[in-house]
Amino acid sequence: MPVGTQATVKTLSPADLREIGAEIILSNTYHLFLRPGHELIREFGGVHGFMQWDRPVLTDSGGFQVFSLAELRKVTDEGVTFQSHIDGGAKHFITPEYAVEIQEALGADIMMAFDECIPYPATKDYALESLERTHRWAKRCRDAKKETGQALFGIVQGGMYADLRERSARTLVDFGFDGYAIGGLSVGETKPLMYEMIEKTVPHLPVDRPRYLMGVGTPEDLVEGVDRGIDMFDCVMPTRNARNGTFFTSFGKVSIRNSRYERDHGPLDPACGCYTCRTFSRAYLRHLFNAGEVLALRLGTIHNLSFYLDLMREIRKSIDEDRFKEFKKKFLEKRETAES
Amino acid sequence: MPVGTQATVKTLSPADLREIGAEIILSNTYHLFLRPGHELIREFGGVHGFMQWDRPVLTDSGGFQVFSLAELRKVTDEGVTFQSHIDGGAKHFITPEYAVEIQEALGADIMMAFDECIPYPATKDYALESLERTHRWAKRCRDAKKETGQALFGIVQGGMYADLRERSARTLVDFGFDGYAIGGLSVGETKPLMYEMIEKTVPHLPVDRPRYLMGVGTPEDLVEGVDRGIDMFDCVMPTRNARNGTFFTSFGKVSIRNSRYERDHGPLDPACGCYTCRTFSRAYLRHLFNAGEVLALRLGTIHNLSFYLDLMREIRKSIDEDRFKEFKKKFLEKRETAES
């Protein structure tokens, strides 16, 4: 899922998103709650009507952003009080019930339960205490949800403790959600530890519900995640990197500002069919970045998201054709050669 | 002509430019000479090949930018020495012959003679001295031009002195150019004075060659200019205003950040058929600007350029149908009502 924090996938129009084949985008409850406000967005037919995007939208619960505020927030069992990062002073209080109400107003096709995303590392005592609150909040979200036809996903937490992850998965499945996310990963831990946590969680999630790994990751992470049973991902990596002039390609990463591309007539990625790769030379893209031109950001975003979406399409195809393991092997070998 | 200073009309792709019906764009010799360099652009098939734009390109001569540098330049009859605004230290020397050579490398369909654009106000002595140099430079540009099929326009100068403007027009026509521009206007003088200078110049220019008013202007200026015999214009006004959230519409200017548009479901301009007006509400556009989203800049630019290009299309149609005077009267009345 491309990330469209403020009801826009940065630099792209809905027409651009359709052209690259995006089927669902993520938008951030925390940001839209603060600006322009969920009641305003409700008046415009939710995020869909507001930004004129007619395919599915998933909204996060705001929990991740609120807990990122560190000094600016206060947690009780009832909910979280925090100060806005925008107006600086205004205080807001979000409960699990309110998080659901906001997401209902935003018209999300998939809403996320309000959770606490703990830092890494965290003591087991704290991880457990937080997890139990997250479970109470998940239940309150489930109970607060109206019959609007919107889906609600629960979020598995538990830090880097395998037994807590298993406990979390079992508890949430017990409550019953439309899908299950794994949160609190890719927060500074090693890759093997992240993969281990996924492996300890997935077997306890039902096979007939979507499994969503939040905030992950690199192209390799996507392939490794799918191999461990993950269906959905979101990450700012393709979009944020694009705006810095760093591109994902079939032969590894490209930093387009590098002087080696100064007179390069070739496309960014010869294996890619996106508008950027069909149309422009590396030399021109480099010029746009060096000259600080806004067009650079959009052309780069079109490519990086196309790369990610193409990768997921290839993965789905390989699964359909019962050759995912082979696909994964070749993909990782190719990446290794490319990066070395 | 939309202004594409650095081989990109800021925020727009060539596909966007085609969609809004741009038939020719302007690019800046000074900027492209410094970055990425005209020899590099030559290798890529000129500005056309470099930015993948297959319709005409006009390049200015760089004179206007060089003379804007004030303290950083030194003028002799041979040419101008100046320090780059980019690398800060590097010194460059541009002669009329070199200005033509650079524009030939850039592959401009229309090249401009290298001229001195004097400040306002200027004494008549200085205006005359500068004009005579500009004329010697114009002749040298004409003589230096190779047989490449590229057109070369002369630039009428003469400050705000009607007799110098007439003298300049006559001199340049005597040299013989493919078209004639009027430079050095819209530099701080009143509108009546600008119109007077146009009126004193145009009668001395041949009717069968394009007449181009440089760096002008507002929608009213375009209509007034055409009424005085002008065929072509360029200005950063539509694009720069768009990036500031100020829009030209059929009912006057709109500052989209104004809180009156916070919950406005209507399109930016109901009379406009551009992608922005067809698709988004004023409330959404306002949100994008307030949230600092890059998409805002592109959607605004699409609209403002569409407004300008639509206006020129309406003007041409009214001339074809022999009702330009009537069109002008109605247009100015409508603007007056709208702005009051």
XYZ file of C-alpha atoms in Angstrom:
680
model
C 0.000 0.000 0.000
C 1.408 3.360 -1.021
C 1.290 5.720 1.960
C -0.972 8.744 1.543
C -0.540 10.345 4.944
C -2.470 13.561 4.385
C -5.074 12.218 1.909
C -2.516 12.377 -0.901
C 0.268 9.982 -1.788
C 2.967 12.643 -1.800
C 3.445 14.164 -5.290
C 0.897 11.878 -7.025
C -2.614 12.537 -8.279
C -5.276 9.811 -8.112
C -4.833 9.474 -11.893
C -1.126 8.738 -11.352
C -2.011 6.121 -8.726
C -4.390 4.381 -11.101
C -1.783 4.423 -13.857
C 0.779 2.628 -11.690
C -1.871 0.114 -10.684
C -2.273 0.939 -6.996
C -5.230 -1.047 -5.655
C -5.360 0.310 -2.122
C -3.655 3.160 -0.276
C -3.012 3.891 3.380
C -3.916 7.174 4.999
C -3.021 8.418 8.490
C -5.771 8.991 11.012
C -3.579 11.107 13.285
C -2.691 13.622 10.550
C -6.190 13.873 9.091
C -7.754 14.188 12.543
C -5.574 17.250 13.189
C -5.806 18.686 9.671
C -8.261 19.216 8.052
C -10.293 17.283 10.682
C -12.314 14.091 10.295
C -15.688 15.871 10.433
C -14.717 17.990 7.427
C -13.567 14.906 5.537
C -16.842 13.160 6.440
C -18.733 16.007 4.723
C -16.771 15.304 1.542
C -17.571 11.601 1.476
C -14.581 10.443 3.481
C -11.017 10.186 2.213
C -12.341 8.728 -1.050
C -14.504 11.716 -1.895
C -12.083 14.254 -0.468
C -9.082 13.143 -2.535
C -11.134 11.628 -5.383
C -9.794 8.105 -5.014
C -12.351 5.401 -5.754
C -10.380 2.325 -4.746
C -9.939 1.022 -1.177
C -8.377 3.035 1.635
C -6.906 1.669 4.855
C -6.410 4.034 7.765
C -4.076 3.377 10.636
C -5.480 4.046 14.094
C -3.219 6.972 14.957
C -1.617 4.949 17.742
C 1.789 4.745 16.120
C 2.019 8.512 15.568
C 0.663 9.367 19.010
C 3.211 7.129 20.697
C 5.978 8.607 18.541
C 5.320 11.957 20.205
C 7.136 10.687 23.338
C 7.229 13.723 25.652
C 4.004 15.177 24.305
C 1.663 12.382 25.404
C 0.179 10.826 28.521
C -1.248 7.297 28.534
C -3.977 6.025 30.854
C -6.135 2.980 30.517
C -8.920 5.194 29.222
C -6.876 6.581 26.308
C -4.066 8.924 25.319
C -3.756 12.675 25.816
C -1.358 14.351 23.388
C -0.342 17.701 22.050
C -0.658 18.341 18.335
C 2.565 18.573 16.327
C 0.813 21.184 14.162
C -0.618 23.915 16.371
C 1.902 23.063 19.111
C -0.391 23.803 22.016
C -3.752 22.169 21.424
C -4.396 19.102 23.588
C -6.343 16.132 22.278
C -7.652 13.013 23.989
C -8.071 9.849 21.947
C -9.786 6.741 23.250
C -10.174 3.458 21.368
C -13.833 4.359 20.772
C -12.875 7.767 19.399
C -10.213 6.242 17.114
C -12.911 4.064 15.559
C -15.335 6.991 15.270
C -12.679 9.055 13.481
C -11.899 6.237 11.077
C -15.601 5.741 10.402
C -15.814 9.435 9.519
C -12.785 9.051 7.253
C -14.689 6.299 5.432
C -11.823 3.804 5.556
C -12.544 0.473 3.908
C -10.201 -1.037 6.475
C -9.874 0.499 9.948
C -7.193 -0.416 12.467
C -7.659 -0.979 16.197
C -6.088 1.622 18.496
C -2.899 0.130 19.931
C 0.267 1.011 21.770
C 3.413 0.544 19.758
C 6.241 0.102 22.299
C 9.840 1.179 21.689
C 12.734 -1.237 21.165
C 14.244 -2.448 23.357
C 11.560 -2.744 26.078
C 11.508 -4.840 29.257
C 9.212 -7.823 29.326
C 7.286 -6.309 32.219
C 6.544 -3.204 30.226
C 5.807 -5.170 27.043
C 3.277 -7.291 28.939
C 1.607 -4.372 30.681
C 1.320 -2.509 27.378
C 0.088 -5.610 25.571
C -2.722 -6.160 28.046
C -3.830 -2.548 27.576
C -3.606 -2.938 23.797
C -5.849 -6.013 24.079
C -8.404 -4.175 26.224
C -8.329 -1.354 23.667
C -8.732 -3.797 20.752
C -11.857 -5.240 22.372
C -13.253 -1.749 22.962
C -12.601 -0.884 19.296
C -14.400 -4.033 18.185
C -17.351 -3.239 20.446
C -17.479 0.426 19.393
C -17.546 -0.265 15.667
C -20.870 0.538 14.017
C -22.492 -1.519 11.265
C -21.133 0.553 8.408
C -19.679 -2.216 6.290
C -16.153 -1.054 7.133
C -13.641 -3.734 8.096
C -11.673 -3.574 11.359
C -8.265 -5.226 11.818
C -6.686 -6.083 15.147
C -2.970 -5.428 15.715
C -0.689 -8.050 17.263
C 1.916 -6.527 19.586
C 4.250 -8.015 22.187
C 7.625 -6.449 21.476
C 10.368 -8.950 20.703
C 8.966 -11.649 23.019
C 7.808 -14.697 21.087
C 5.480 -15.879 23.848
C 3.806 -12.464 24.044
C 3.380 -12.402 20.254
C 1.682 -15.799 20.351
C -0.487 -14.714 23.269
C -1.431 -11.530 21.416
C -2.382 -13.368 18.237
C -4.523 -15.884 20.140
C -6.241 -13.164 22.157
C -7.115 -11.060 19.132
C -8.351 -14.031 17.124
C -10.494 -14.851 20.104
C -12.040 -11.362 19.968
C -12.592 -11.756 16.228
C -11.470 -9.229 13.621
C -11.813 -8.955 9.836
C -8.058 -9.159 9.455
C -4.912 -9.150 11.583
C -1.898 -6.882 11.518
C 1.519 -7.379 13.031
C 2.637 -4.085 14.541
C 5.688 -2.939 16.445
C 8.251 -4.467 14.087
C 10.949 -2.740 12.020
C 11.613 -0.491 15.027
C 15.373 -1.039 15.241
C 15.636 -4.811 15.780
C 17.745 -7.069 13.531
C 16.219 -8.678 10.446
C 16.489 -12.234 11.875
C 14.654 -11.073 15.003
C 11.931 -9.410 12.909
C 11.509 -12.561 10.822
C 11.408 -14.679 13.991
C 8.593 -12.557 15.441
C 6.613 -12.953 12.213
C 7.182 -16.708 12.292
C 5.994 -16.928 15.888
C 2.838 -14.956 15.101
C 1.516 -16.080 11.737
C 0.722 -19.711 12.661
C -1.770 -18.407 15.228
C -3.665 -16.253 12.724
C -6.528 -17.698 10.646
C -5.637 -18.539 7.041
C -8.859 -17.060 5.690
C -8.205 -13.516 6.942
C -5.702 -10.987 5.569
C -2.418 -10.672 7.446
C -0.805 -7.281 7.325
C 2.778 -6.471 8.329
C 2.797 -2.790 9.299
C 5.477 -0.314 8.250
C 7.652 -2.845 6.378
C 9.857 -2.600 4.322
C 12.571 -3.203 1.738
C 11.877 -5.247 -1.415
C 13.647 -8.169 0.300
C 11.427 -7.742 3.376
C 8.336 -8.029 1.174
C 9.532 -11.310 -0.330
C 10.596 -12.665 3.067
C 7.307 -11.496 4.587
C 5.191 -13.216 1.941
C 7.227 -16.375 2.435
C 6.168 -16.272 6.107
C 2.488 -15.808 5.283
C 2.047 -12.034 5.028
C -0.515 -10.648 2.534
C -0.288 -6.873 2.962
C 2.396 -4.268 3.619
C 2.717 -0.519 3.863
C 5.870 1.549 3.981
C 7.083 5.063 3.252
C 10.319 3.554 1.948
C 9.538 3.746 -1.794
C 8.015 7.238 -1.634
C 10.470 8.789 0.833
C 13.488 7.364 -0.965
C 12.148 8.614 -4.281
C 12.004 12.157 -2.939
C 15.652 11.845 -1.883
C 16.693 10.651 -5.346
C 17.223 7.023 -4.307
C 15.576 4.465 -6.548
C 14.834 0.765 -6.361
C 15.623 -0.984 -9.624
C 15.928 -4.492 -11.011
C 19.710 -4.214 -10.557
C 19.771 -2.679 -7.061
C 19.628 0.825 -5.642
C 20.426 3.905 -7.735
C 21.387 7.266 -6.205
C 20.540 9.447 -9.141
C 22.628 12.426 -7.988
C 25.781 10.368 -8.482
C 27.974 11.990 -11.147
C 28.218 8.669 -13.007
C 24.707 9.368 -14.349
C 25.543 12.862 -15.631
C 25.535 11.882 -19.309
C 23.593 8.615 -19.022
C 21.101 8.244 -21.863
C 19.504 5.086 -20.467
C 16.255 4.791 -18.536
C 16.306 4.593 -14.735
C 15.476 0.877 -14.920
C 15.407 -0.821 -18.335
C 13.222 -3.577 -16.871
C 10.523 -1.117 -15.741
C 7.561 0.048 -17.820
C 6.501 3.090 -15.766
C 6.033 6.551 -17.298
C 9.364 7.730 -15.878
C 11.347 4.807 -17.286
C 9.494 4.859 -20.616
C 10.128 8.569 -21.102
C 13.210 10.057 -19.454
C 16.969 9.510 -19.312
C 18.924 9.139 -16.096
C 20.764 12.333 -17.072
C 17.513 14.295 -17.173
C 16.316 12.856 -13.844
C 19.680 13.730 -12.295
C 19.393 17.268 -13.660
C 15.905 17.682 -12.153
C 17.139 16.551 -8.733
C 20.251 18.721 -8.858
C 18.220 21.730 -9.964
C 15.724 21.206 -7.129
C 12.817 20.780 -9.536
C 9.525 19.506 -8.101
C 8.916 17.301 -11.152
C 11.822 15.138 -9.973
C 9.872 14.111 -6.868
C 6.851 12.960 -8.836
C 8.804 11.107 -11.542
C 10.848 9.372 -8.848
C 7.754 8.434 -6.838
C 6.055 7.023 -9.932
C 9.046 4.764 -10.499
C 9.633 3.549 -6.933
C 5.958 2.763 -6.353
C 5.788 1.011 -9.731
C 8.771 -1.079 -8.681
C 7.077 -2.102 -5.426
C 3.677 -2.766 -7.016
C 5.273 -4.709 -9.875
C 7.145 -6.805 -7.320
C 3.909 -7.636 -5.482
C 2.209 -8.478 -8.792
C 5.080 -10.831 -9.675
C 4.856 -12.423 -6.244
C 1.097 -12.996 -6.613
C 1.607 -14.453 -10.075
C 4.313 -16.822 -8.833
C 1.984 -17.974 -6.040
C -0.858 -18.512 -8.518
C 1.521 -20.547 -10.652
C 2.830 -22.441 -7.635
C 6.448 -21.304 -8.066
C 6.893 -18.737 -5.294
C 9.855 -20.502 -3.667
C 11.684 -20.515 -6.983
C 10.789 -16.857 -7.547
C 12.132 -15.960 -4.114
C 15.398 -17.794 -4.658
C 16.056 -16.089 -7.983
C 14.998 -12.704 -6.639
C 17.347 -12.835 -3.672
C 20.268 -14.150 -5.760
C 19.787 -11.340 -8.256
C 19.672 -8.722 -5.479
C 22.819 -10.111 -3.933
C 24.695 -9.917 -7.222
C 23.352 -6.441 -7.896
C 24.321 -4.992 -4.532
C 27.803 -6.521 -4.453
C 4.339 30.437 -23.544
C 4.617 28.592 -20.239
C 8.053 29.215 -18.739
C 10.257 26.150 -18.402
C 13.401 27.741 -16.985
C 15.430 24.620 -16.271
C 14.085 22.422 -19.103
C 10.926 21.739 -17.097
C 7.818 23.843 -16.644
C 7.918 23.707 -12.864
C 5.862 20.763 -11.483
C 4.576 19.595 -14.911
C 5.549 16.650 -17.085
C 5.525 16.942 -20.886
C 2.339 14.816 -20.804
C 0.716 17.439 -18.536
C 1.776 20.210 -20.940
C 0.205 18.401 -23.878
C -2.995 17.831 -21.926
C -3.415 21.540 -21.201
C -2.724 22.298 -24.859
C 0.614 24.105 -24.599
C 1.952 24.630 -28.126
C 5.313 26.161 -27.292
C 7.328 26.667 -24.128
C 10.134 29.027 -23.164
C 13.383 27.854 -21.617
C 16.188 29.943 -20.127
C 19.588 29.932 -21.777
C 21.347 31.371 -18.729
C 20.157 28.621 -16.396
C 20.750 25.742 -18.821
C 24.194 27.102 -19.776
C 25.202 26.920 -16.107
C 23.393 23.663 -15.284
C 23.561 21.069 -16.783
C 25.454 22.895 -19.576
C 24.502 23.377 -23.221
C 26.989 20.817 -24.530
C 25.391 18.125 -22.391
C 21.930 19.135 -23.619
C 23.201 19.071 -27.218
C 24.176 15.399 -26.719
C 20.582 14.643 -25.726
C 19.061 16.256 -28.823
C 18.634 19.728 -27.355
C 15.974 20.786 -24.889
C 13.414 18.743 -26.854
C 15.253 15.468 -26.465
C 16.472 16.223 -22.957
C 13.039 16.939 -21.478
C 11.078 14.853 -24.030
C 8.992 17.716 -25.383
C 8.262 17.443 -29.090
C 6.607 20.809 -29.674
C 8.418 24.134 -30.221
C 10.815 25.666 -27.711
C 11.880 29.310 -27.526
C 15.004 30.181 -25.576
C 15.758 33.637 -24.285
C 19.310 34.870 -24.880
C 20.367 34.975 -21.255
C 20.734 38.756 -21.429
C 17.896 39.480 -19.022
C 19.250 37.137 -16.336
C 22.854 38.278 -16.777
C 21.858 41.920 -16.387
C 19.750 41.052 -13.341
C 22.960 39.982 -11.596
C 23.844 43.681 -11.089
C 27.040 43.588 -8.992
C 28.189 40.296 -10.406
C 28.678 41.414 -14.021
C 30.876 43.603 -16.162
C 29.769 44.841 -19.590
C 32.084 45.722 -22.465
C 31.277 46.114 -26.121
C 32.672 42.633 -26.695
C 30.287 40.966 -24.252
C 29.455 40.402 -20.585
C 31.535 38.817 -17.845
C 29.491 37.462 -14.956
C 29.703 35.217 -11.956
C 27.402 32.231 -11.751
C 24.583 32.362 -9.194
C 25.049 28.615 -8.755
C 28.702 27.862 -8.018
C 29.212 31.383 -6.678
C 32.744 31.785 -7.881
C 32.983 30.624 -11.485
C 33.354 33.440 -14.020
C 31.786 33.236 -17.439
C 32.101 35.449 -20.508
C 29.197 35.619 -22.935
C 29.389 37.352 -26.289
C 26.532 37.700 -28.769
C 28.152 34.992 -30.887
C 28.408 32.660 -27.892
C 24.763 33.327 -26.932
C 23.731 32.136 -30.401
C 26.052 29.126 -30.238
C 24.557 28.113 -26.881
C 21.009 28.436 -28.180
C 21.931 26.419 -31.267
C 23.191 23.690 -28.938
C 19.961 23.901 -26.951
C 18.105 23.263 -30.220
C 15.663 26.146 -29.749
C 13.107 26.522 -32.535
C 13.217 30.245 -31.796
C 16.422 31.867 -30.518
C 16.644 35.396 -29.138
C 19.349 37.979 -29.882
C 21.644 38.838 -26.967
C 20.539 42.223 -25.602
C 20.937 44.537 -22.657
C 17.785 45.020 -20.639
C 18.193 48.363 -18.826
C 16.675 49.163 -15.439
C 13.794 51.596 -14.923
C 14.151 54.489 -14.623
C 17.220 55.132 -16.802
C 18.573 58.385 -18.229
C 18.155 58.956 -21.928
C 21.924 59.080 -22.371
C 22.324 55.654 -20.824
C 19.301 54.270 -22.683
C 20.786 55.450 -25.994
C 24.295 54.162 -25.279
C 22.887 50.777 -24.235
C 20.553 50.656 -27.228
C 23.373 51.204 -29.684
C 25.306 48.352 -28.085
C 22.213 46.141 -28.175
C 21.909 46.915 -31.899
C 25.557 46.056 -32.592
C 25.028 42.824 -30.633
C 21.829 42.036 -32.574
C 23.709 42.354 -35.868
C 26.505 40.127 -34.566
C 23.913 37.523 -33.496
C 22.343 37.616 -36.939
C 25.733 37.209 -38.600
C 26.839 34.434 -36.243
C 23.732 32.303 -36.728
C 24.398 29.087 -38.653
C 22.045 27.597 -41.248
C 20.349 25.215 -38.831
C 16.734 26.050 -39.624
C 16.365 27.713 -36.227
C 14.628 31.099 -36.168
C 16.252 34.167 -34.596
C 14.260 37.074 -33.165
C 15.593 40.587 -32.582
C 14.685 42.440 -29.369
C 13.514 46.056 -29.436
C 14.829 48.066 -26.469
C 14.961 51.824 -25.756
C 13.718 52.158 -22.184
C 10.658 54.367 -21.807
C 11.685 56.711 -24.649
C 9.244 56.538 -27.558
C 11.757 57.869 -30.103
C 14.344 55.274 -29.053
C 11.737 52.494 -29.309
C 10.896 53.592 -32.869
C 14.578 53.866 -33.763
C 15.202 50.382 -32.331
C 12.355 48.805 -34.245
C 13.486 50.405 -37.527
C 17.112 49.386 -36.993
C 16.297 45.762 -36.225
C 13.876 45.456 -39.146
C 16.664 46.822 -41.305
C 18.977 44.012 -40.095
C 16.239 41.494 -40.770
C 15.043 38.897 -38.244
C 12.522 36.052 -38.305
C 10.459 37.804 -35.652
C 10.639 40.752 -33.294
C 10.346 40.959 -29.552
C 9.716 43.960 -27.348
C 11.970 43.721 -24.319
C 12.579 45.890 -21.286
C 8.927 46.423 -20.402
C 7.027 45.438 -17.240
C 10.081 46.527 -15.238
C 8.279 48.853 -12.818
C 6.688 51.425 -15.146
C 2.947 52.223 -15.085
C 0.540 50.287 -17.291
C -0.272 53.334 -19.466
C 3.448 53.887 -20.068
C 3.937 50.223 -20.972
C 1.015 50.330 -23.389
C 2.370 53.566 -24.902
C 5.757 51.964 -25.559
C 4.039 49.034 -27.284
C 1.995 51.443 -29.380
C 5.096 53.384 -30.432
C 6.902 50.193 -31.440
C 4.429 47.895 -33.181
C 3.674 50.140 -36.199
C 7.335 49.874 -37.181
C 7.389 46.088 -37.150
C 6.426 44.055 -40.231
C 2.912 42.564 -40.134
C 4.086 39.228 -41.540
C 6.486 38.444 -38.690
C 5.600 37.362 -35.135
C 5.693 40.080 -32.469
C 6.547 38.944 -28.998
C 6.083 40.950 -25.796
C 8.623 39.574 -23.324
C 7.874 38.867 -19.673
C 4.252 40.073 -19.754
C 1.877 39.634 -17.941
C -1.574 39.619 -16.333
C -4.621 38.295 -18.215
C -5.600 41.952 -18.878
C -2.096 42.649 -20.227
C -2.492 39.804 -22.722
C -5.774 41.205 -24.032
C -4.384 44.758 -24.152
C -1.220 43.499 -25.810
C -3.069 41.614 -28.528
C -5.185 44.721 -29.142
C -1.927 46.567 -29.847
C -0.652 43.932 -32.268
C 1.207 41.443 -30.071
C 1.195 37.731 -31.049
C 3.273 36.068 -28.347
C 3.859 36.398 -24.609
C 5.737 34.642 -21.839
C 5.446 35.159 -18.129
C 6.083 33.332 -14.858
C 2.903 34.902 -13.468
C 0.574 31.897 -13.925
C 3.089 29.318 -12.719
C 4.604 31.322 -9.836
C 1.193 32.420 -8.563
C -0.045 28.850 -8.735
C 2.781 27.709 -6.461
C 1.762 30.403 -3.968
C -1.868 29.251 -4.006
C -3.141 32.209 -6.027
C -5.328 31.309 -8.959
C -6.685 33.108 -11.987
C -10.335 32.291 -12.581
C -13.240 33.459 -14.721
C -14.467 35.501 -11.725
C -11.137 37.014 -10.636
C -8.277 35.931 -8.394
C -8.670 33.230 -5.747
C -6.303 32.876 -2.779
C -7.017 29.278 -1.941
C -5.609 29.447 1.601
C -8.434 31.808 2.574
C -10.589 30.219 5.281
C -13.740 30.927 3.221
C -12.799 27.901 1.072
C -12.378 25.527 4.046
C -15.608 23.611 3.381
C -16.144 24.647 -0.254
C -17.321 21.703 -2.351
C -17.139 23.610 -5.647
C -14.384 23.438 -8.257
C -11.687 26.126 -8.356
C -13.287 27.648 -11.455
C -16.632 26.257 -12.648
C -15.932 27.703 -16.116
C -12.661 25.736 -16.469
C -12.299 22.233 -17.909
C -8.787 21.404 -16.659
C -8.013 18.218 -14.687
C -7.865 20.173 -11.428
C -11.257 21.841 -11.908
C -12.863 18.664 -13.249
C -11.676 16.594 -10.298
C -11.092 18.401 -6.999
C -12.942 20.664 -4.580
C -11.622 23.991 -3.365
C -11.586 22.488 0.135
C -9.212 19.719 -0.969
C -6.926 22.148 -2.815
C -6.856 24.375 0.275
C -5.980 21.350 2.420
C -3.086 20.405 0.109
C -1.659 23.936 0.282
C -2.080 24.196 4.044
C -0.494 20.794 4.546
C 2.481 21.731 2.339
C 1.779 18.919 -0.107
C 3.700 18.941 -3.404
C 0.605 17.824 -5.336
C -0.900 21.250 -4.623
C 1.765 22.931 -6.753
C 1.090 20.759 -9.770
C -2.705 20.932 -9.563
C -2.486 24.724 -9.219
C -0.070 25.044 -12.121
C -2.304 22.909 -14.340
C -5.189 25.258 -13.622
C -3.400 28.603 -13.995
C -1.706 27.613 -17.253
C -5.009 26.240 -18.560
C -6.600 29.589 -17.747
C -3.908 31.481 -19.683
C -3.904 29.100 -22.659
C -7.708 29.061 -22.783
C -7.677 32.855 -22.797
C -5.274 32.945 -25.753
C -7.395 30.346 -27.581
C -10.500 32.488 -27.024
C -8.623 35.545 -28.262
C -7.507 33.752 -31.433
C -11.036 32.502 -32.040
C -12.487 35.985 -31.614
C -9.933 37.330 -34.120
C -10.777 34.557 -36.598
C -14.441 35.458 -36.193
C -13.709 39.154 -36.486
C -15.072 40.050 -33.038
C -11.938 40.696 -30.974
C -12.945 44.249 -29.949
C -16.245 42.962 -28.626
C -14.453 40.103 -26.829
C -12.055 42.567 -25.232
C -14.834 44.866 -24.037
C -16.761 42.012 -22.413
C -13.608 40.490 -20.922
C -12.525 43.725 -19.258
C -16.035 44.505 -17.988
C -16.291 41.042 -16.474
C -12.892 41.391 -14.798
C -13.845 44.769 -13.367
C -17.040 43.366 -11.859
C -15.219 40.318 -10.542
C -12.422 42.242 -8.833
C -14.697 44.860 -7.269
